[in-house]
Short mmCIF file of C-alpha atoms in Angstrom, two decimals:
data_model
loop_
_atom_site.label_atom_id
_atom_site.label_comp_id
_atom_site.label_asym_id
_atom_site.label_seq_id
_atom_site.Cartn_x
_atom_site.Cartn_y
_atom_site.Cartn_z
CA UNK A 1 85.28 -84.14 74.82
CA UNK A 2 84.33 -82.27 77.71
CA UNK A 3 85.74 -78.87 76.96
CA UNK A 4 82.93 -79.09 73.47
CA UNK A 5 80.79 -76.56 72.91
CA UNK A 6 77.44 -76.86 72.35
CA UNK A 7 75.94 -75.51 69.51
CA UNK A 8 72.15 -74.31 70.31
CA UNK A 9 69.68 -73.70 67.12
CA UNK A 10 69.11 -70.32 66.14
CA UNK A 11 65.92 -69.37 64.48
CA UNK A 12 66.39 -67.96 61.01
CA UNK A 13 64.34 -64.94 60.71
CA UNK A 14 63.14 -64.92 56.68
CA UNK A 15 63.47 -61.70 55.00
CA UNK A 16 60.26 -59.74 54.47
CA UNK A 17 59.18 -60.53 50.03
CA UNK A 18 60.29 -57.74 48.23
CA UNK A 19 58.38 -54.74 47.61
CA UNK A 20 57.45 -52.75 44.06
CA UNK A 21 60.09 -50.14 44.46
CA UNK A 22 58.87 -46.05 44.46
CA UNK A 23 58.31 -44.89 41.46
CA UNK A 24 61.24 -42.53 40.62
CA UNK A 25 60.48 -38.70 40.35
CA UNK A 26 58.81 -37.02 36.94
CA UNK A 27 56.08 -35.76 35.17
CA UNK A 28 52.30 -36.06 37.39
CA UNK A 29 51.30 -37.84 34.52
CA UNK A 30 53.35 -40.80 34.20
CA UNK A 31 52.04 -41.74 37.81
CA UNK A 32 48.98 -44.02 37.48
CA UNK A 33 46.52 -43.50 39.67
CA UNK A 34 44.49 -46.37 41.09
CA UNK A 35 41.14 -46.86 39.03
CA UNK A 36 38.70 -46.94 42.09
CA UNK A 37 40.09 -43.43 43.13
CA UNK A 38 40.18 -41.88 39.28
CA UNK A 39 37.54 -39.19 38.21
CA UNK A 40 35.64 -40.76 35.54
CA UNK A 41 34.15 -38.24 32.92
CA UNK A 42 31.10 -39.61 31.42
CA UNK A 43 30.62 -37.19 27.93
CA UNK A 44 27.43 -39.44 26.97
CA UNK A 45 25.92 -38.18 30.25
CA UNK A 46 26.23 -34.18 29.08
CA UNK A 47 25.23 -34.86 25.54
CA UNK A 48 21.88 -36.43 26.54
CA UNK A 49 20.99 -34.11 28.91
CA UNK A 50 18.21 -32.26 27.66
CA UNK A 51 18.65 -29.33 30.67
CA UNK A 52 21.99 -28.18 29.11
CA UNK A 53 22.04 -29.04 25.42
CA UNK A 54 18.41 -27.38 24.22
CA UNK A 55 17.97 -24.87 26.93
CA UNK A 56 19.35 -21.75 24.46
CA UNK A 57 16.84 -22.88 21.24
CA UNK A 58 13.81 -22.81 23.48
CA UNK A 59 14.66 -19.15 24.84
CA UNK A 60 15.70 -18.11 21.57
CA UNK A 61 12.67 -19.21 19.71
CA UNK A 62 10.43 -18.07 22.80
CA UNK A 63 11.76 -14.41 22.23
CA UNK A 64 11.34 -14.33 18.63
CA UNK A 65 7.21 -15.76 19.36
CA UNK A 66 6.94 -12.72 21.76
CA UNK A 67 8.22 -10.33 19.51
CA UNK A 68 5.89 -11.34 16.68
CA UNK A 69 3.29 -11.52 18.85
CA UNK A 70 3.77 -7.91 19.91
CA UNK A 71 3.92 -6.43 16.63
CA UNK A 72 0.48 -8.35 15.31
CA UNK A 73 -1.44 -6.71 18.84
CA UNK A 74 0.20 -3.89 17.93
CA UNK A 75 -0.38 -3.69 14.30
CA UNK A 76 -4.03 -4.83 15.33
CA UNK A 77 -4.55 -2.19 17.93
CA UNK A 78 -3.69 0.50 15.22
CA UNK A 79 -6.40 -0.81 12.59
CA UNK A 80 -8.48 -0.79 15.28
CA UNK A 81 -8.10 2.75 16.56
CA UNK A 82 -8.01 3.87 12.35
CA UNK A 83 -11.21 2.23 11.88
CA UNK A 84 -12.79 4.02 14.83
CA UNK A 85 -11.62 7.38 13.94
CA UNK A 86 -12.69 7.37 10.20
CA UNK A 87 -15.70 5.75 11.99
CA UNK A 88 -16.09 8.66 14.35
CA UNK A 89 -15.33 11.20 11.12
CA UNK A 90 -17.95 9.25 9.24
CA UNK A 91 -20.46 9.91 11.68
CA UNK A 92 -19.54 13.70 12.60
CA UNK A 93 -18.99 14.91 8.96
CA UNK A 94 -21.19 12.61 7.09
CA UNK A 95 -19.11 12.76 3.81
CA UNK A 96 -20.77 12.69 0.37
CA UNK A 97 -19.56 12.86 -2.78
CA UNK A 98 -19.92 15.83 -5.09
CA UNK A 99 -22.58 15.83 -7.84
CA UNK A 100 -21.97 17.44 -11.51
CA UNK A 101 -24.15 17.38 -14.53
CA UNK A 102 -24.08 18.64 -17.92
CA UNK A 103 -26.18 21.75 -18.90
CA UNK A 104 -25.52 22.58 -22.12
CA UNK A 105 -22.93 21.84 -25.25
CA UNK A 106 -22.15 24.24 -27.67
CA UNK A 107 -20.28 23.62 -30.94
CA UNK A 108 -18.35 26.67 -32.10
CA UNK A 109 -16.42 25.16 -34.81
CA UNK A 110 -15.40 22.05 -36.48
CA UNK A 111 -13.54 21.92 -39.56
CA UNK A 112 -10.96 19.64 -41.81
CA UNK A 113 -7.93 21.73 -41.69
CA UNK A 114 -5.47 21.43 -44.63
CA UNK A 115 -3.27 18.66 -42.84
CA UNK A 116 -6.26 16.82 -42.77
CA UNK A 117 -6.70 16.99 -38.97
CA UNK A 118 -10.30 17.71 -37.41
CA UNK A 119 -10.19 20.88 -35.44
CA UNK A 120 -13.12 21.13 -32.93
CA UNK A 121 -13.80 24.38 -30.24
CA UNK A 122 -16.71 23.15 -28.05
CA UNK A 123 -18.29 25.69 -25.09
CA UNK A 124 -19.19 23.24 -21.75
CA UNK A 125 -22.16 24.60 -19.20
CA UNK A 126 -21.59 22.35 -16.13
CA UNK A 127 -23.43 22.53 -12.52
CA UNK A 128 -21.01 21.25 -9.53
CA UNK A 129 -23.15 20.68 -6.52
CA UNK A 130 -21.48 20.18 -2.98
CA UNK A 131 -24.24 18.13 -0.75
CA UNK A 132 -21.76 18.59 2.23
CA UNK A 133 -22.86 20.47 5.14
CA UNK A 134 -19.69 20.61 7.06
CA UNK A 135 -16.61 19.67 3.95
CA UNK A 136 -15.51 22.37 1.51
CA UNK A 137 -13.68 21.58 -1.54
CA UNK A 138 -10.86 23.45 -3.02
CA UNK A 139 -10.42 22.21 -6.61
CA UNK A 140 -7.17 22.50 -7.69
CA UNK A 141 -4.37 23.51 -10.43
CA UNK A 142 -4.37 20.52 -13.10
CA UNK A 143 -8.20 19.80 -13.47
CA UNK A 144 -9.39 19.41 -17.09
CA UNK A 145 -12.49 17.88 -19.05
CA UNK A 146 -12.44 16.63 -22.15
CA UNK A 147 -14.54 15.37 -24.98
CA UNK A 148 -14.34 11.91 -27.00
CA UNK A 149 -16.30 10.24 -29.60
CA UNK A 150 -15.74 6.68 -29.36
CA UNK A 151 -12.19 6.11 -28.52
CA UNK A 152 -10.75 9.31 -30.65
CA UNK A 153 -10.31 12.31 -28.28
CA UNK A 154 -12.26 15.65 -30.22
CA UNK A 155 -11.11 18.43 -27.40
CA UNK A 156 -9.86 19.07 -24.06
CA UNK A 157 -10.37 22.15 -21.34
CA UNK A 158 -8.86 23.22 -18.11
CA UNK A 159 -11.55 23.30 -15.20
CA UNK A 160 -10.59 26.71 -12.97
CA UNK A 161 -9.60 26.80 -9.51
CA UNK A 162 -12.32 28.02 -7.03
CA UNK A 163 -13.14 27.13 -3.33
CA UNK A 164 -16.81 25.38 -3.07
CA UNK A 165 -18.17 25.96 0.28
CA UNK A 166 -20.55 24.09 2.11
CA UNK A 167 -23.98 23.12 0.58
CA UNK A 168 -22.84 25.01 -2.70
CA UNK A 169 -23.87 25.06 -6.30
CA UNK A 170 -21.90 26.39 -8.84
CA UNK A 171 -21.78 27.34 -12.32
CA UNK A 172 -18.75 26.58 -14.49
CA UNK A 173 -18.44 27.59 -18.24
CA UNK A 174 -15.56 25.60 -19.73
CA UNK A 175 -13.91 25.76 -23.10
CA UNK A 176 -12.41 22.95 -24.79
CA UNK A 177 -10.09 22.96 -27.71
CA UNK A 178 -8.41 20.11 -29.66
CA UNK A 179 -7.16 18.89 -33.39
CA UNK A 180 -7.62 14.98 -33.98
CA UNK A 181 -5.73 13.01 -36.50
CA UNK A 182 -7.11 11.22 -39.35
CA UNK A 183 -9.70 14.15 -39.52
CA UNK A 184 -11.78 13.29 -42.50
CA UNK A 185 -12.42 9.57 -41.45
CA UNK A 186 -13.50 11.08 -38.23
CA UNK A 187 -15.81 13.76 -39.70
CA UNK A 188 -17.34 11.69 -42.06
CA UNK A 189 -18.28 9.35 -39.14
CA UNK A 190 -19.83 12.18 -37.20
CA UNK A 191 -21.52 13.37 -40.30
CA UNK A 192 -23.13 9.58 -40.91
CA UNK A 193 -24.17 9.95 -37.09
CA UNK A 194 -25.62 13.08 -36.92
CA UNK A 195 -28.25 11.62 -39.55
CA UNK A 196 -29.53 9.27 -37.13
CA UNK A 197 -29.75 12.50 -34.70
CA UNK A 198 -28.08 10.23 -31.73
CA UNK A 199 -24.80 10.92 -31.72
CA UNK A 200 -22.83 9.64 -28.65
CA UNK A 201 -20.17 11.43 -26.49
CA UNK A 202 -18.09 11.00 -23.43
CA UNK A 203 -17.30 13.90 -21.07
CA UNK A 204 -14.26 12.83 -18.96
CA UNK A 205 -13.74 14.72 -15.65
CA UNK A 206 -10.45 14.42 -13.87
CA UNK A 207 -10.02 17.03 -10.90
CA UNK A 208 -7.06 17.22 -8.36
CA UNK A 209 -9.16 18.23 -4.70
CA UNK A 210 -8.42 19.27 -1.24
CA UNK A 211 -10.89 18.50 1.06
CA UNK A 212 -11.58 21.02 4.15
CA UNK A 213 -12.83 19.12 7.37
CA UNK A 214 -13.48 22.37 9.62
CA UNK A 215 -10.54 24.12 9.89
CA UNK A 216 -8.40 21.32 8.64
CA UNK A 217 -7.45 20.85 5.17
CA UNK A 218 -6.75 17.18 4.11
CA UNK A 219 -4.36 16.17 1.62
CA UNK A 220 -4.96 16.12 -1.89
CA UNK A 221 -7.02 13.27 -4.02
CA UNK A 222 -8.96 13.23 -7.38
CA UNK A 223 -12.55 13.49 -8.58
CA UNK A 224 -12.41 11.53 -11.86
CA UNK A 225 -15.61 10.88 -13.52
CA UNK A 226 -17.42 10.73 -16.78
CA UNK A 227 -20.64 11.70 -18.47
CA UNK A 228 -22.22 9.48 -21.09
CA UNK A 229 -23.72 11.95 -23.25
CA UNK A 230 -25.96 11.76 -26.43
CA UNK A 231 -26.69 14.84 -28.56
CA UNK A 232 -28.52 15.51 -31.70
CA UNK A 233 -26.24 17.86 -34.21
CA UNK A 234 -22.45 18.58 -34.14
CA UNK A 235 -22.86 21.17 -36.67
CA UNK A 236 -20.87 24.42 -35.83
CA UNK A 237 -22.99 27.50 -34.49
CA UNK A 238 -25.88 25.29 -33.96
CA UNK A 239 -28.00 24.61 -30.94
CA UNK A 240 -26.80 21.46 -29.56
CA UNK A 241 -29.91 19.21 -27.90
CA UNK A 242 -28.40 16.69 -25.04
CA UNK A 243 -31.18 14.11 -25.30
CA UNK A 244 -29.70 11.85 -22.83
CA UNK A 245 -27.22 12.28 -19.96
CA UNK A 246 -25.50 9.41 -17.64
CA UNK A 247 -22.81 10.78 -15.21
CA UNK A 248 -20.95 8.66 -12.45
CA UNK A 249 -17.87 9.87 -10.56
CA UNK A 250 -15.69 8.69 -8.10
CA UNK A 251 -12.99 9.33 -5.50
CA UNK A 252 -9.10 8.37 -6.20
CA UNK A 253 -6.60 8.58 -3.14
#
């Protein structure tokens, strides 16, 4: 009993609890990451944010206001310099327009021809008067008069081609030929008129024109313009009386 040996308690160390074993090796994104340390994209946040989702529209539609407000001051600012330099012409040149008047109407014939058309020759005295003191006129290739009796046109005329200078009156004989249809319908209405010794006729002027401002010649326009006439006899070889005369003209661009 005395050679026993003592057994003396040992202290039991306890293992340490087992740990979540590594991962093992792939792809970067099978590892999760911890959610405190993750980067958190918040779309809701871009899309409401009024500095990056409506900052193009704003520029865009401030460029298009500019330019359309450009082009109105500039459109402006060229009415305004084209009003002052007719205004300026205006008051150097003093425009007017020119003046004409009837002085005389001569019937050389007027007959029924056999196809029952009216044939008329009529001989035209007119004054043209140019009140300007510094615009000449240069009338044109293609002017013409004519002569109607209500709405049936009796005879027509080319007016010449002359340069009117300043402050000028001039003398133009014109001839005007013509053959109307349905003649004798026609005549026999003239005849019935001439009884009343009133027998009314339009003089229709139409003249192409180049007006001369100084040394500058402008581009061409139109004198058109008519004279409401009334004479007493449209008997051939007659003297024609012009009892009443009414003459208005005006400028075409």
């Amino acid at each position: 009993m005395a050679n026993r040996q003592k057994i003396h308690p040992v202290a039991v160390v306890e293992a340490p609890p087992p740990t979540a074993p590594w991962p093992p090796p792939g792809p970067a994104t099978s590892h999760k990451v911890c959610p405190s340390h993750a980067y958190h994209r918040q779309p809701s946040a871009i899309v409401n944010n009024p500095d990056i989702t409506q900052s193009n529209p704003p520029k865009t539609r401030s460029r298009c206001c500019k330019c359309i407000c450009w082009t109105i001051s500039l459109l402006f600012l060229l009415l305004v310099f084209l009003a002052a330099a007719v205004g300026i012409l205006y008051l150097v040149f003093k425009p007017k327009l020119p003046t004409y008047s009837v002085d005389r109407l001569r019937i050389s014939n007027l007959r029924l021809n056999y196809d029952m058309t009216l044939y008329a020759t009529l001989g035209v005295k007119i004054t043209a008067n140019n009140p300007n003191k510094k615009i000449g006129i240069y009338y044109e290739e293609g002017g013409h008069l004519s002569v109607w009796y209500t709405t049936a046109k009796l005879c027509k005329g080319a007016l010449p081609i002359f340069y009117q200078g300043h402050q000028n009156v001039t003398k133009l004989d014109v001839i005007l030929t013509g053959q109307t249809q349905s003649g004798s319908p026609l005549l026999r209405a003239l005849q019935k008129q001439q009884q009343t010794g009133q027998i009314p006729l339009n003089l229709k002027v139409d003249a192409p024109v180049a007006i001369k401002l100084g040394k500058l010649k402008l581009r061409r326009v139109r004198i058109l313009g008519e004279c409401m006439l009334v004479v007493d006899s449209m008997a051939a070889n007659n003297k024609v009386s012009i009892k009443a005369s009414n003459c208005r003209f005006k400028l075409k661009l």
